[in-house]
Amino acid sequence: MRVYHGSDQIVRSPEIRRNERGRDFGFGFYTTTIKEQAERWAVRTAFIHSKRTGNAAEPHISVFEFDTDKLAGLSVKRFEEPSMEWLDLVIKCRSDISYQHTFDIVIGKIANDSVGETIDYVVSGIMRKEDALQRLIFEHINDQVCFCSNKALAKITFVESYAIRKSRE
């Protein structure tokens, strides 16, 4: 399986980095099987970096191969669709940065801005989980593959990278 990582830098040797913000599946190296989604991530990351530092940042895509036939010895959690179990994991990981699950790899849907808003409603007590899941049925939700351990990172191979050229307006 080919996976893509969007960033403001080329990533040949992925790492799991902790930060102060909760992520959908906790700390890990996030990729997607959707090239266009990774490109949007890269553009957004470069924009945020440029704005924060005042230095121009260029969006890059790093491409990896992930052999799904070589998962022996790894704990893999796969969510085909949003479910109560998926929602519970995303809520735990986003609301408590000290929470750690036991999965080496988590494959599932991404809580994009509109999905993230729904999750925020649940976390703040405005919406019940059951209602949130009903709302999410109507969302087009992209995917993500999160490598949550160094053991999992050893299963991916860097293929290539490319810069995303900004179009002139």
mmCIF file of C-alpha atoms in Angstrom:
data_model
loop_
_atom_site.group_PDB
_atom_site.id
_atom_site.type_symbol
_atom_site.label_atom_id
_atom_site.label_comp_id
_atom_site.label_asym_id
_atom_site.label_seq_id
_atom_site.Cartn_x
_atom_site.Cartn_y
_atom_site.Cartn_z
ATOM 1 C CA MET A 1 0.000 0.000 0.000
ATOM 2 C CA ARG A 2 1.319 3.441 -0.874
ATOM 3 C CA VAL A 3 0.879 6.113 1.794
ATOM 4 C CA TYR A 4 1.590 9.845 1.708
ATOM 5 C CA HIS A 5 2.759 12.283 4.376
ATOM 6 C CA GLY A 6 2.235 16.017 3.862
ATOM 7 C CA SER A 7 4.571 18.434 5.607
ATOM 8 C CA ASP A 8 6.727 21.505 5.179
ATOM 9 C CA GLN A 9 9.781 19.272 4.914
ATOM 10 C CA ILE A 10 10.893 16.029 3.309
ATOM 11 C CA VAL A 11 10.625 13.104 5.723
ATOM 12 C CA ARG A 12 12.862 10.189 4.788
ATOM 13 C CA SER A 13 13.122 8.726 8.300
ATOM 14 C CA PRO A 14 9.799 9.177 10.099
ATOM 15 C CA GLU A 15 9.651 9.671 13.845
ATOM 16 C CA ILE A 16 6.935 9.732 16.445
ATOM 17 C CA ARG A 17 6.946 13.201 17.954
ATOM 18 C CA ARG A 18 5.001 14.276 20.995
ATOM 19 C CA ASN A 19 3.413 17.701 21.078
ATOM 20 C CA GLU A 20 0.967 19.609 23.213
ATOM 21 C CA ARG A 21 -2.040 18.867 21.034
ATOM 22 C CA GLY A 22 -4.165 15.742 20.959
ATOM 23 C CA ARG A 23 -4.452 13.933 17.632
ATOM 24 C CA ASP A 24 -7.151 11.580 16.356
ATOM 25 C CA PHE A 25 -5.209 8.411 17.155
ATOM 26 C CA GLY A 26 -2.683 9.794 19.626
ATOM 27 C CA PHE A 27 0.954 10.476 18.953
ATOM 28 C CA GLY A 28 2.332 8.869 15.840
ATOM 29 C CA PHE A 29 3.481 9.380 12.281
ATOM 30 C CA TYR A 30 0.374 10.209 10.251
ATOM 31 C CA THR A 31 -0.091 9.284 6.610
ATOM 32 C CA THR A 32 -2.984 8.814 4.217
ATOM 33 C CA THR A 33 -3.683 6.687 1.165
ATOM 34 C CA ILE A 34 -5.153 9.784 -0.535
ATOM 35 C CA LYS A 35 -2.474 11.802 -2.342
ATOM 36 C CA GLU A 36 -4.633 14.947 -2.633
ATOM 37 C CA GLN A 37 -5.371 14.883 1.081
ATOM 38 C CA ALA A 38 -1.638 14.756 1.889
ATOM 39 C CA GLU A 39 -1.082 17.670 -0.494
ATOM 40 C CA ARG A 40 -3.692 19.735 1.364
ATOM 41 C CA TRP A 41 -2.004 18.852 4.680
ATOM 42 C CA ALA A 42 1.373 19.910 3.273
ATOM 43 C CA VAL A 43 0.076 23.260 2.025
ATOM 44 C CA ARG A 44 -1.647 23.937 5.344
ATOM 45 C CA THR A 45 1.424 22.936 7.384
ATOM 46 C CA ALA A 46 3.734 25.124 5.278
ATOM 47 C CA PHE A 47 1.329 28.065 5.600
ATOM 48 C CA ILE A 48 1.138 27.698 9.393
ATOM 49 C CA HIS A 49 4.926 27.352 9.667
ATOM 50 C CA SER A 50 5.501 30.416 7.476
ATOM 51 C CA LYS A 51 3.035 32.479 9.471
ATOM 52 C CA ARG A 52 4.461 31.375 12.828
ATOM 53 C CA THR A 53 8.146 31.855 11.960
ATOM 54 C CA GLY A 54 8.031 34.570 9.317
ATOM 55 C CA ASN A 55 10.145 32.344 7.056
ATOM 56 C CA ALA A 56 8.822 30.894 3.828
ATOM 57 C CA ALA A 57 8.126 27.163 4.018
ATOM 58 C CA GLU A 58 7.559 24.920 1.037
ATOM 59 C CA PRO A 59 5.006 22.096 1.123
ATOM 60 C CA HIS A 60 6.409 18.611 0.490
ATOM 61 C CA ILE A 61 4.976 15.144 0.092
ATOM 62 C CA SER A 62 6.936 12.150 1.306
ATOM 63 C CA VAL A 63 5.799 8.871 -0.216
ATOM 64 C CA PHE A 64 6.153 5.511 1.521
ATOM 65 C CA GLU A 65 5.387 1.877 0.777
ATOM 66 C CA PHE A 66 3.657 -0.048 3.520
ATOM 67 C CA ASP A 67 3.509 -3.818 3.088
ATOM 68 C CA THR A 68 0.237 -4.852 4.716
ATOM 69 C CA ASP A 69 1.252 -8.526 4.353
ATOM 70 C CA LYS A 70 4.032 -8.026 6.935
ATOM 71 C CA LEU A 71 2.016 -7.080 9.997
ATOM 72 C CA ALA A 72 2.854 -10.142 12.101
ATOM 73 C CA GLY A 73 3.753 -9.114 15.620
ATOM 74 C CA LEU A 74 1.999 -5.741 15.363
ATOM 75 C CA SER A 75 -1.188 -4.659 17.042
ATOM 76 C CA VAL A 76 -3.270 -3.111 14.244
ATOM 77 C CA LYS A 77 -6.641 -1.451 14.724
ATOM 78 C CA ARG A 78 -8.654 -0.834 11.581
ATOM 79 C CA PHE A 79 -11.817 1.275 11.485
ATOM 80 C CA GLU A 80 -13.638 0.857 8.169
ATOM 81 C CA GLU A 81 -16.318 3.415 9.071
ATOM 82 C CA PRO A 82 -17.016 5.784 11.932
ATOM 83 C CA SER A 83 -18.292 3.727 14.855
ATOM 84 C CA MET A 84 -18.777 4.212 18.576
ATOM 85 C CA GLU A 85 -15.392 2.560 19.167
ATOM 86 C CA TRP A 86 -13.736 4.938 16.636
ATOM 87 C CA LEU A 87 -15.449 7.962 18.198
ATOM 88 C CA ASP A 88 -14.404 6.898 21.723
ATOM 89 C CA LEU A 89 -10.759 6.541 20.641
ATOM 90 C CA VAL A 90 -10.710 9.920 18.861
ATOM 91 C CA ILE A 91 -12.331 11.642 21.856
ATOM 92 C CA LYS A 92 -9.841 10.063 24.291
ATOM 93 C CA CYS A 93 -6.828 10.934 22.136
ATOM 94 C CA ARG A 94 -7.942 14.488 21.358
ATOM 95 C CA SER A 95 -9.043 15.421 24.861
ATOM 96 C CA ASP A 96 -6.296 13.768 26.944
ATOM 97 C CA ILE A 97 -2.784 14.024 25.499
ATOM 98 C CA SER A 98 -1.499 11.665 28.201
ATOM 99 C CA TYR A 99 -3.817 8.870 26.967
ATOM 100 C CA GLN A 100 -1.944 6.021 25.308
ATOM 101 C CA HIS A 101 -3.579 3.108 23.533
ATOM 102 C CA THR A 102 -1.793 -0.176 22.826
ATOM 103 C CA PHE A 103 -1.976 -0.199 19.011
ATOM 104 C CA ASP A 104 1.117 -0.088 16.809
ATOM 105 C CA ILE A 105 -0.919 1.069 13.811
ATOM 106 C CA VAL A 106 -4.363 2.638 13.627
ATOM 107 C CA ILE A 107 -6.112 2.853 10.263
ATOM 108 C CA GLY A 108 -9.328 4.793 10.036
ATOM 109 C CA LYS A 109 -11.214 7.903 9.208
ATOM 110 C CA ILE A 110 -9.827 11.360 9.862
ATOM 111 C CA ALA A 111 -11.691 13.840 11.993
ATOM 112 C CA ASN A 112 -11.472 16.768 9.558
ATOM 113 C CA ASP A 113 -12.767 20.250 10.426
ATOM 114 C CA SER A 114 -16.489 19.446 10.233
ATOM 115 C CA VAL A 115 -16.011 16.064 11.901
ATOM 116 C CA GLY A 116 -13.755 17.714 14.469
ATOM 117 C CA GLU A 117 -16.515 20.204 15.234
ATOM 118 C CA THR A 118 -18.925 17.328 15.907
ATOM 119 C CA ILE A 119 -16.370 15.693 18.198
ATOM 120 C CA ASP A 120 -15.882 18.997 20.039
ATOM 121 C CA TYR A 121 -19.657 19.079 20.632
ATOM 122 C CA VAL A 122 -19.478 15.627 22.219
ATOM 123 C CA VAL A 123 -16.456 16.502 24.358
ATOM 124 C CA SER A 124 -18.133 19.681 25.618
ATOM 125 C CA GLY A 125 -21.385 17.833 26.393
ATOM 126 C CA ILE A 126 -23.479 19.629 23.753
ATOM 127 C CA MET A 127 -24.137 16.463 21.719
ATOM 128 C CA ARG A 128 -24.594 12.807 22.614
ATOM 129 C CA LYS A 129 -22.230 10.282 21.019
ATOM 130 C CA GLU A 130 -25.137 8.513 19.346
ATOM 131 C CA ASP A 131 -26.277 11.760 17.710
ATOM 132 C CA ALA A 132 -22.723 12.535 16.643
ATOM 133 C CA LEU A 133 -22.441 9.171 14.874
ATOM 134 C CA GLN A 134 -25.727 9.793 13.044
ATOM 135 C CA ARG A 135 -24.417 13.193 11.935
ATOM 136 C CA LEU A 136 -21.127 11.661 10.756
ATOM 137 C CA ILE A 137 -22.916 9.221 8.460
ATOM 138 C CA PHE A 138 -23.532 12.125 6.097
ATOM 139 C CA GLU A 139 -19.942 13.398 6.103
ATOM 140 C CA HIS A 140 -17.374 12.497 3.462
ATOM 141 C CA ILE A 141 -14.521 11.434 5.707
ATOM 142 C CA ASN A 142 -11.002 10.854 4.378
ATOM 143 C CA ASP A 143 -8.643 8.232 5.737
ATOM 144 C CA GLN A 144 -5.455 8.177 7.729
ATOM 145 C CA VAL A 145 -2.885 5.566 8.674
ATOM 146 C CA CYS A 146 -1.134 6.329 11.954
ATOM 147 C CA PHE A 147 2.100 4.539 12.808
ATOM 148 C CA CYS A 148 2.103 4.695 16.614
ATOM 149 C CA SER A 149 5.285 2.786 17.489
ATOM 150 C CA ASN A 150 8.838 2.457 16.257
ATOM 151 C CA LYS A 151 8.071 -1.193 15.542
ATOM 152 C CA ALA A 152 5.358 -0.008 13.133
ATOM 153 C CA LEU A 153 7.608 2.617 11.545
ATOM 154 C CA ALA A 154 10.052 -0.160 10.682
ATOM 155 C CA LYS A 155 7.376 -1.557 8.341
ATOM 156 C CA ILE A 156 7.356 1.432 5.973
ATOM 157 C CA THR A 157 9.897 2.287 3.294
ATOM 158 C CA PHE A 158 10.613 5.739 1.898
ATOM 159 C CA VAL A 159 9.994 5.810 -1.881
ATOM 160 C CA GLU A 160 10.283 9.425 -2.986
ATOM 161 C CA SER A 161 9.348 12.991 -2.181
ATOM 162 C CA TYR A 162 8.229 15.992 -4.160
ATOM 163 C CA ALA A 163 7.532 19.638 -3.554
ATOM 164 C CA ILE A 164 4.125 21.101 -4.212
ATOM 165 C CA ARG A 165 4.473 24.132 -6.412
ATOM 166 C CA LYS A 166 2.151 26.925 -5.467
ATOM 167 C CA SER A 167 -0.010 28.186 -8.284
ATOM 168 C CA ARG A 168 0.047 31.882 -9.073
ATOM 169 C CA GLU A 169 -3.126 33.766 -8.450
#
